[in-house]
Amino acid sequence: MAIRVENGVFQLETANTLYQMKADAFGVLNHLWYGARTDCCMDYLLDYPDVGYAGNIYEAGDKRTYSLNTLPQEYAAYGVGDFRIPAVSVTHEDGSSALDLRFQEYHVRKGKYGIPGLPAVYADENDAETLEIVLKDTATGVEVVLLYGVIAQADVITRSVIVRNNGTTSIVINRAHSLCIDIPYGDWEWVHFHGRHTMERQVERVPLIHGIQESSSTRGTSSHQQNPAVLLCEKGCTETEGFCIGAALMYSGGFQTQVEKDQLEQVRLVMGINPDTFAWTLEAGACFHAPEVILSCSEHGMGLLSHRFHEIIRNHVCRGKYKLSGRPVLINNWEATYFAFDEEKIEKIAKQAAELGIDMMVLDDGWFGKRDSDTSGLGDWFVNETKLKGGLGRLVERINRMGMKFGIWFEPEMVSEDSELYRRHPEWAIRIPGRNPMRSRYQLVLDMSNTEVTEYLYQVMSQILRENHIEYVKWDMNRSICDWYTRTLPKNRQMELPHRYILGLYGLLERLTGEFPDVLFEGCSGGGGRFDAGMLYYCPQIWCSDDTDAHERTFIQYGTSFFYPVSAVGSHVSAVPNHQTGRMTSIRTRGTVAMAGSFGYELDLNKLSPEEKEEVAGQVRAYKGYQDLIYNGFYYRLSNPHEENRCIWAFVSKDQTEALVQGVVFRAASNTLRARIRLAGLAADAEYRLTESGHVFTGKALMAGGVLLPVIQGDDVSVEMHFRQVQQ
Ligand code: DGJ
């Protein structure tokens, strides 16, 4: 049993970790431990200091050292004397906000709980268990149900929360975070992922300051600027050593991660829907379901933690035909043509791609409505016959006849004011009556909480997918959302819209991915603006960034790799000079970088020299040969591009018989030693042959002594070394 309850202690055991909590004599649920397995009840670590201005619950009588403000809480509520960041806060009918949560009951079940309308980790009955702990505010009857999913072999615990209004009057939920975890001891740093459009998920690791630090989004999407994933590391934690905890929120809307270091140096981490763009009226008898957090920890550094997240996301979050299988190598026309194409141009690109071994042609933005620039056409999902003269069906057939699959781009959640859809249904766009809406990329956002809108989108999209042999959909979303207002809700409930938008989006994705299980859905939001575990439940890959510059991509993919598996990372070779940075890099370097992902091309291959075309054909062959290793092997970060003159990574097969080291050395230097790189994850006692030279090394030597990188001439030079275990 992964979940055991002994002497009032709740123990969640995974293969290598232990999570413990206990309700004390007052029914307060104390968090006891999250870390390595200890085979011991950890309540001896609870301390009861006499801290000035820390209040005491009434029943504690004259025990002035018993305080919610100093005890590690499993789920901290607002208004009852814990002055740290709360996980939950509500307003009652009388205007008061206290929520005094005490233990009521618990239930243990086989299998993993699901969450109505929201993505959640799934697992077979035998691979997971669920613990439900019910906490109650007796004065009002409001209950908070804490949900724990234990996927023992994966070393993962999931958390979610249900707020149940068992009272007789409605309440307003001001915040209902999915995760609250208190860590009383240790010297902690946090790692979060910040960025911008075309430079997502930059790693920032900083010591905690006293007070609250936050990473969040109020943009209606998980955003380019911050990512809903966070690491807490003990000082000195490296890729291979030291303790760290990771949490990833399965949610694609505005989120909030807060970390507080309090007056006693204790740390609290909370994570969930961003309360700045949220308030939810809960009628008597109703429930609210918060999204899920995936939680894991590692005693052996961040590399192992990443493996755990990669495995759980790949095996228990992603779904559908392409979840574990190889993916087609694709060519996308966006950077090749932007809006200026016709069927002839597309067919020419596809023909050349087919000759080089590429599997799928993806037709990006501009194939529909009046769409010659980004000022018009969104919402009009019918083919633009000026560009595609014979219609979509004929183009698909022709591409298929070349032996290629066909994929297509949609931006379903958006509408242009200059579109037939907007002229017909201006009321479907999110905007506040009496105000001009904020435009972004000239477009407005459709109200995804309105079922008329989602029904329309389902009808048009499913018809296109039914009538044409389309095997891939790129689901784009190109702006942040504001002007929150919906006709579907009364005025006192408008703050529900950001979350209802996400529920509408997920509902539509569920319907379409369910009806078209053979279609590969790739998520996108101006690149990686909605790169989160929620989207990965519907789309097993997401376009990682609109920055296709190989040099900058190494930083973006480095940051992405902390939580998200390589198979989830859409990555393409594009033209030089690079369209985002103007940088020149060789076709080989661009290929190496794009191979650390779901591989493709995004340029007019006809413009390449014969030598470059040969290189492309070789890359496609190599990728197909390595795809299993890249997707199913363990991914190792072998250098930190923020600190070193290189970004090097490796894929090691799970049976440790094969390793592929890839990367980029940024700047050449004269009169210097070659750089040395240490491998990881090999069988120490085995021997490995370097394919390129035939040289044989022991696993121990490669991991302790490392290997010298080739002599580098020029900047941004690709490195690739393949090792195979020598069979004894
Ligand atoms: C943003 C995406 O990230 C690009 O790849 C491309 O699809 C454009 N949108 C099209 O408008």
XYZ file of C-alpha atoms and ligand atoms in Angstrom, residues 334 339 364-365 371 409 411 441 474 476 478 524-527 543 546 602, ligand 1:
29
model
C 5.465 29.857 -41.657
C 1.162 34.961 -45.350
C 0.455 27.501 -41.099
C -1.451 30.772 -40.712
C -5.964 36.523 -44.227
C -2.892 25.638 -38.317
C -6.113 29.870 -33.858
C -1.804 41.636 -32.792
C -1.290 23.298 -34.663
C -2.157 28.577 -31.747
C -1.489 34.760 -29.971
C 1.322 26.860 -29.471
C 0.944 30.348 -28.124
C 3.245 32.682 -30.014
C 5.721 29.844 -29.500
C 5.849 24.667 -30.225
C 9.007 31.518 -31.918
C 10.548 25.739 -41.148
C 2.673 32.264 -33.771
C 3.318 30.913 -33.882
O 4.150 30.672 -32.812
C 4.052 30.833 -35.202
O 4.735 29.630 -35.299
C 3.071 30.998 -36.312
O 2.180 29.930 -36.318
C 2.341 32.322 -36.166
N 1.761 32.456 -34.870
C 1.272 32.454 -37.212
O 0.512 33.558 -37.034
